[in-house]
Amino acid sequence: MLELVFAAALIAAPVQDDEEPPCSSYGTDDTLSIGAAVAPARPGGELSLHANEALHGMVAVPLKCFSRWTSSDPAVTIDAERGKIVIAPEATPGRDVEITGTVGDRTVRTRFRIAPAEGPVLTGFWSQESVDCHGPVPRDPLRELRFSSDGKFAVTFVPFEVRQDYWGAVEFDPAARRIGFVVERGNTVPTHLMLEGQARVEGENRLFLDGVYFGGLDVPPPAEGCRYVFRKR
């Protein structure tokens, strides 16, 4: 009887195909992409490197399938075996770096900017910890505030795949603790935005913004804006 049950279980179980596709199956269309982790690229540090293919970049491409890597900056190299972008201590802060990778006859690229060796850097993904608007608060927390190394930002209240609510450019002066956002485009851009205020980074993972408003209230925001606290993911 036990033998019959075991045999039935083997028949019912789906067959798992764990065999990795050959490298020749990648890079056959224009959905191939590479990217660096959205994190501070400090001199002497490293960034994770990834490659994706297919709609929304949902299929990981093994880095071993790339036949060639290049860097526009000799102080930045690629360690494909470890999946890392290696930034030498002598790398110049503020310099833009382009990384290219080649699979077959297709070459793709990604860019990032070298961060200061020390001091606060916004680059990364931040999630709202709290908000105080001196009265009513936004109905949804700001779940994703993204800062790119090249001075761009994106706001997304409810992240879903690659969708973002609105995005643009940001300027941050850590010495003066001032921050300013300029919205360039968006899928959903709230009214009454307040995009200039004070900013302070505490340690490496907490961000305090005062006098700004990113949307979400059913009424206009107070004249003094809101106070947000974010934690880096």
mmCIF file of C-alpha atoms in Angstrom:
data_model
loop_
_atom_site.group_PDB
_atom_site.id
_atom_site.type_symbol
_atom_site.label_atom_id
_atom_site.label_comp_id
_atom_site.label_asym_id
_atom_site.label_seq_id
_atom_site.Cartn_x
_atom_site.Cartn_y
_atom_site.Cartn_z
ATOM 1 C CA MET A 1 0.000 0.000 0.000
ATOM 2 C CA LEU A 2 2.800 2.404 0.915
ATOM 3 C CA GLU A 3 4.516 1.608 -2.363
ATOM 4 C CA LEU A 4 1.359 2.621 -4.272
ATOM 5 C CA VAL A 5 1.046 5.922 -2.372
ATOM 6 C CA PHE A 6 4.717 6.725 -3.019
ATOM 7 C CA ALA A 7 4.370 5.912 -6.697
ATOM 8 C CA ALA A 8 1.261 8.101 -6.980
ATOM 9 C CA ALA A 9 3.109 11.015 -5.358
ATOM 10 C CA LEU A 10 5.933 10.686 -7.855
ATOM 11 C CA ILE A 11 3.484 10.757 -10.746
ATOM 12 C CA ALA A 12 1.585 13.794 -9.380
ATOM 13 C CA ALA A 13 4.673 15.888 -8.599
ATOM 14 C CA PRO A 14 5.555 18.434 -11.322
ATOM 15 C CA VAL A 15 8.851 17.955 -13.075
ATOM 16 C CA GLN A 16 11.343 20.697 -12.147
ATOM 17 C CA ASP A 17 13.767 21.796 -14.854
ATOM 18 C CA ASP A 18 16.714 23.355 -13.063
ATOM 19 C CA GLU A 19 18.994 23.329 -16.090
ATOM 20 C CA GLU A 20 20.357 26.787 -16.795
ATOM 21 C CA PRO A 21 19.719 28.104 -20.316
ATOM 22 C CA PRO A 22 22.834 28.369 -22.498
ATOM 23 C CA CYS A 23 24.476 31.774 -22.767
ATOM 24 C CA SER A 24 23.590 31.848 -26.473
ATOM 25 C CA SER A 25 19.929 32.250 -25.484
ATOM 26 C CA TYR A 26 20.578 35.704 -24.004
ATOM 27 C CA GLY A 27 21.048 39.004 -25.806
ATOM 28 C CA THR A 28 18.885 38.075 -28.771
ATOM 29 C CA ASP A 29 16.606 41.134 -28.468
ATOM 30 C CA ASP A 30 16.610 44.671 -27.066
ATOM 31 C CA THR A 31 15.322 43.735 -23.577
ATOM 32 C CA LEU A 32 18.822 42.975 -22.247
ATOM 33 C CA SER A 33 20.038 45.438 -19.604
ATOM 34 C CA ILE A 34 22.665 45.825 -16.908
ATOM 35 C CA GLY A 35 22.549 47.919 -13.768
ATOM 36 C CA ALA A 36 24.469 48.933 -10.675
ATOM 37 C CA ALA A 37 22.950 48.860 -7.215
ATOM 38 C CA VAL A 38 21.289 52.153 -6.241
ATOM 39 C CA ALA A 39 23.712 52.887 -3.415
ATOM 40 C CA PRO A 40 26.526 55.367 -2.694
ATOM 41 C CA ALA A 41 29.498 54.689 -4.997
ATOM 42 C CA ARG A 42 32.197 55.818 -2.602
ATOM 43 C CA PRO A 43 35.926 55.673 -3.424
ATOM 44 C CA GLY A 44 37.344 52.447 -2.024
ATOM 45 C CA GLY A 45 33.934 50.770 -2.071
ATOM 46 C CA GLU A 46 31.945 48.400 -4.254
ATOM 47 C CA LEU A 47 28.562 48.254 -5.940
ATOM 48 C CA SER A 48 26.617 45.133 -6.842
ATOM 49 C CA LEU A 49 26.227 44.544 -10.580
ATOM 50 C CA HIS A 50 23.270 42.762 -12.167
ATOM 51 C CA ALA A 51 21.939 41.898 -15.612
ATOM 52 C CA ASN A 52 18.340 41.279 -16.644
ATOM 53 C CA GLU A 53 16.343 40.408 -19.708
ATOM 54 C CA ALA A 54 12.679 40.234 -20.814
ATOM 55 C CA LEU A 55 9.689 42.416 -20.007
ATOM 56 C CA HIS A 56 10.286 44.594 -16.902
ATOM 57 C CA GLY A 57 13.729 42.953 -16.490
ATOM 58 C CA MET A 58 12.356 39.991 -14.571
ATOM 59 C CA VAL A 59 14.795 37.346 -15.875
ATOM 60 C CA ALA A 60 18.299 37.385 -14.395
ATOM 61 C CA VAL A 61 21.148 36.930 -16.866
ATOM 62 C CA PRO A 62 24.306 35.212 -15.525
ATOM 63 C CA LEU A 63 27.229 37.607 -15.630
ATOM 64 C CA LYS A 64 29.429 34.770 -16.908
ATOM 65 C CA CYS A 65 27.537 35.049 -20.208
ATOM 66 C CA PHE A 66 29.104 38.458 -20.880
ATOM 67 C CA SER A 67 32.184 38.173 -23.060
ATOM 68 C CA ARG A 68 33.472 41.686 -22.412
ATOM 69 C CA TRP A 69 33.194 44.451 -19.808
ATOM 70 C CA THR A 70 34.480 48.023 -20.043
ATOM 71 C CA SER A 71 34.618 51.019 -17.712
ATOM 72 C CA SER A 72 35.000 54.649 -18.768
ATOM 73 C CA ASP A 73 37.089 55.314 -15.636
ATOM 74 C CA PRO A 74 40.359 53.414 -15.040
ATOM 75 C CA ALA A 75 39.725 53.742 -11.303
ATOM 76 C CA VAL A 76 36.585 51.594 -11.670
ATOM 77 C CA THR A 77 36.817 47.911 -12.629
ATOM 78 C CA ILE A 78 34.444 44.952 -12.983
ATOM 79 C CA ASP A 79 34.745 41.737 -10.971
ATOM 80 C CA ALA A 80 32.164 39.657 -12.847
ATOM 81 C CA GLU A 81 32.857 36.500 -10.835
ATOM 82 C CA ARG A 82 31.737 38.238 -7.649
ATOM 83 C CA GLY A 83 29.153 40.433 -9.402
ATOM 84 C CA LYS A 84 30.805 43.639 -8.188
ATOM 85 C CA ILE A 85 31.846 47.016 -9.523
ATOM 86 C CA VAL A 86 35.086 47.856 -7.709
ATOM 87 C CA ILE A 87 35.850 51.535 -7.048
ATOM 88 C CA ALA A 88 39.477 52.329 -6.279
ATOM 89 C CA PRO A 89 40.342 54.727 -3.430
ATOM 90 C CA GLU A 90 41.736 57.211 -5.965
ATOM 91 C CA ALA A 91 38.412 57.487 -7.847
ATOM 92 C CA THR A 92 37.293 61.109 -8.295
ATOM 93 C CA PRO A 93 34.057 62.115 -6.496
ATOM 94 C CA GLY A 94 31.500 63.668 -8.829
ATOM 95 C CA ARG A 95 32.787 61.870 -11.912
ATOM 96 C CA ASP A 96 30.244 59.992 -14.051
ATOM 97 C CA VAL A 97 31.181 56.416 -14.916
ATOM 98 C CA GLU A 98 29.805 54.303 -17.756
ATOM 99 C CA ILE A 99 29.968 50.510 -17.591
ATOM 100 C CA THR A 100 29.343 48.406 -20.701
ATOM 101 C CA GLY A 101 28.805 44.668 -21.037
ATOM 102 C CA THR A 102 28.633 42.542 -24.185
ATOM 103 C CA VAL A 103 26.658 39.357 -24.801
ATOM 104 C CA GLY A 104 27.069 37.987 -28.312
ATOM 105 C CA ASP A 105 26.851 40.995 -30.616
ATOM 106 C CA ARG A 106 24.767 43.099 -28.224
ATOM 107 C CA THR A 107 26.351 45.703 -25.919
ATOM 108 C CA VAL A 108 24.420 47.358 -23.098
ATOM 109 C CA ARG A 109 25.442 50.054 -20.636
ATOM 110 C CA THR A 110 24.702 51.625 -17.286
ATOM 111 C CA ARG A 111 25.932 54.793 -15.578
ATOM 112 C CA PHE A 112 26.483 56.061 -12.059
ATOM 113 C CA ARG A 113 28.292 58.920 -10.332
ATOM 114 C CA ILE A 114 31.166 58.601 -7.855
ATOM 115 C CA ALA A 115 30.018 59.750 -4.409
ATOM 116 C CA PRO A 116 32.065 61.798 -1.920
ATOM 117 C CA ALA A 117 34.465 59.722 0.152
ATOM 118 C CA GLU A 118 32.820 60.984 3.346
ATOM 119 C CA GLY A 119 29.696 62.795 4.442
ATOM 120 C CA PRO A 120 25.974 62.236 3.893
ATOM 121 C CA VAL A 121 24.800 60.806 0.557
ATOM 122 C CA LEU A 122 21.137 60.363 -0.389
ATOM 123 C CA THR A 123 21.615 57.690 -3.067
ATOM 124 C CA GLY A 124 19.407 54.681 -2.349
ATOM 125 C CA PHE A 125 15.848 53.628 -1.568
ATOM 126 C CA TRP A 126 14.096 55.180 1.446
ATOM 127 C CA SER A 127 10.776 54.265 3.078
ATOM 128 C CA GLN A 128 8.662 56.579 5.222
ATOM 129 C CA GLU A 129 8.868 55.906 8.936
ATOM 130 C CA SER A 130 6.630 58.747 10.069
ATOM 131 C CA VAL A 131 5.084 62.029 8.906
ATOM 132 C CA ASP A 132 3.752 65.063 10.777
ATOM 133 C CA CYS A 133 1.676 67.593 8.822
ATOM 134 C CA HIS A 134 0.499 69.542 11.889
ATOM 135 C CA GLY A 135 -2.998 68.058 11.514
ATOM 136 C CA PRO A 136 -4.313 65.499 9.020
ATOM 137 C CA VAL A 137 -1.681 63.156 7.611
ATOM 138 C CA PRO A 138 -1.482 61.630 4.113
ATOM 139 C CA ARG A 139 -3.716 58.581 3.738
ATOM 140 C CA ASP A 140 -0.858 56.397 2.445
ATOM 141 C CA PRO A 141 2.764 56.324 3.604
ATOM 142 C CA LEU A 142 5.428 57.184 1.050
ATOM 143 C CA ARG A 143 6.784 53.675 0.667
ATOM 144 C CA GLU A 144 9.545 54.442 -1.812
ATOM 145 C CA LEU A 145 11.608 57.600 -2.184
ATOM 146 C CA ARG A 146 14.449 56.832 -4.566
ATOM 147 C CA PHE A 147 17.565 58.951 -5.038
ATOM 148 C CA SER A 148 19.916 58.118 -7.913
ATOM 149 C CA SER A 149 23.607 58.955 -7.893
ATOM 150 C CA ASP A 150 23.168 61.398 -10.799
ATOM 151 C CA GLY A 151 20.885 63.796 -8.916
ATOM 152 C CA LYS A 152 17.531 62.270 -9.832
ATOM 153 C CA PHE A 153 14.656 61.255 -7.564
ATOM 154 C CA ALA A 154 11.407 59.298 -7.835
ATOM 155 C CA VAL A 155 8.368 59.144 -5.529
ATOM 156 C CA THR A 156 6.148 56.048 -5.339
ATOM 157 C CA PHE A 157 3.461 55.650 -2.691
ATOM 158 C CA VAL A 158 2.514 52.067 -3.656
ATOM 159 C CA PRO A 159 5.393 50.369 -5.501
ATOM 160 C CA PHE A 160 4.326 47.923 -8.221
ATOM 161 C CA GLU A 161 6.891 46.445 -10.597
ATOM 162 C CA VAL A 162 8.612 49.428 -12.264
ATOM 163 C CA ARG A 163 5.820 51.990 -11.905
ATOM 164 C CA GLN A 164 6.611 55.350 -10.242
ATOM 165 C CA ASP A 165 4.229 58.172 -9.312
ATOM 166 C CA TYR A 166 6.454 61.097 -10.314
ATOM 167 C CA TRP A 167 10.123 61.886 -10.765
ATOM 168 C CA GLY A 168 12.643 64.600 -11.545
ATOM 169 C CA ALA A 169 15.823 66.282 -10.318
ATOM 170 C CA VAL A 170 16.985 66.973 -6.767
ATOM 171 C CA GLU A 171 19.636 69.250 -5.290
ATOM 172 C CA PHE A 172 20.943 68.557 -1.793
ATOM 173 C CA ASP A 173 23.328 70.808 0.132
ATOM 174 C CA PRO A 174 24.390 68.796 3.203
ATOM 175 C CA ALA A 175 26.351 71.690 4.722
ATOM 176 C CA ALA A 176 23.361 74.059 4.608
ATOM 177 C CA ARG A 177 20.913 71.184 5.163
ATOM 178 C CA ARG A 178 18.827 72.374 2.222
ATOM 179 C CA ILE A 179 17.029 70.259 -0.355
ATOM 180 C CA GLY A 180 15.015 71.110 -3.454
ATOM 181 C CA PHE A 181 13.070 68.903 -5.871
ATOM 182 C CA VAL A 182 11.922 69.676 -9.421
ATOM 183 C CA VAL A 183 9.256 67.394 -10.898
ATOM 184 C CA GLU A 184 9.938 66.619 -14.548
ATOM 185 C CA ARG A 185 7.313 64.005 -15.341
ATOM 186 C CA GLY A 186 4.958 61.566 -13.671
ATOM 187 C CA ASN A 187 2.119 59.081 -13.901
ATOM 188 C CA THR A 188 0.321 60.605 -10.909
ATOM 189 C CA VAL A 189 1.458 64.074 -9.818
ATOM 190 C CA PRO A 190 -0.428 65.404 -6.755
ATOM 191 C CA THR A 191 -1.460 69.027 -6.415
ATOM 192 C CA HIS A 192 -0.066 71.496 -3.858
ATOM 193 C CA LEU A 193 3.365 69.872 -3.738
ATOM 194 C CA MET A 194 5.957 71.626 -1.565
ATOM 195 C CA LEU A 195 9.418 70.688 -2.771
ATOM 196 C CA GLU A 196 11.906 72.932 -0.999
ATOM 197 C CA GLY A 197 12.869 72.458 2.614
ATOM 198 C CA GLN A 198 15.433 71.255 5.106
ATOM 199 C CA ALA A 199 17.170 67.875 5.002
ATOM 200 C CA ARG A 200 19.369 66.008 7.424
ATOM 201 C CA VAL A 201 20.886 62.528 7.217
ATOM 202 C CA GLU A 202 21.488 60.758 10.511
ATOM 203 C CA GLY A 203 24.071 58.008 10.318
ATOM 204 C CA GLU A 204 23.741 56.122 7.046
ATOM 205 C CA ASN A 205 20.114 55.085 7.237
ATOM 206 C CA ARG A 206 17.813 57.847 8.521
ATOM 207 C CA LEU A 207 16.658 60.909 6.597
ATOM 208 C CA PHE A 208 14.728 63.856 8.065
ATOM 209 C CA LEU A 209 12.906 66.252 5.712
ATOM 210 C CA ASP A 210 11.142 69.380 6.999
ATOM 211 C CA GLY A 211 8.925 71.888 5.197
ATOM 212 C CA VAL A 212 8.129 69.654 2.215
ATOM 213 C CA TYR A 213 4.991 67.843 1.044
ATOM 214 C CA PHE A 214 4.930 64.912 -1.388
ATOM 215 C CA GLY A 215 1.150 64.462 -1.712
ATOM 216 C CA GLY A 216 -1.542 62.235 -0.256
ATOM 217 C CA LEU A 217 -3.644 64.666 1.772
ATOM 218 C CA ASP A 218 -7.348 65.171 1.023
ATOM 219 C CA VAL A 219 -6.905 68.862 1.907
ATOM 220 C CA PRO A 220 -4.171 71.370 1.006
ATOM 221 C CA PRO A 221 -1.037 70.995 3.148
ATOM 222 C CA PRO A 222 -0.217 73.478 5.917
ATOM 223 C CA ALA A 223 1.812 76.532 4.981
ATOM 224 C CA GLU A 224 4.838 75.157 6.856
ATOM 225 C CA GLY A 225 4.704 71.815 5.050
ATOM 226 C CA CYS A 226 5.247 68.430 6.681
ATOM 227 C CA ARG A 227 8.042 66.722 8.559
ATOM 228 C CA TYR A 228 9.017 63.309 7.194
ATOM 229 C CA VAL A 229 11.296 60.672 8.659
ATOM 230 C CA PHE A 230 12.609 58.012 6.259
ATOM 231 C CA ARG A 231 14.680 54.888 6.787
ATOM 232 C CA LYS A 232 16.957 53.496 4.120
ATOM 233 C CA ARG A 233 15.995 50.052 2.863
#
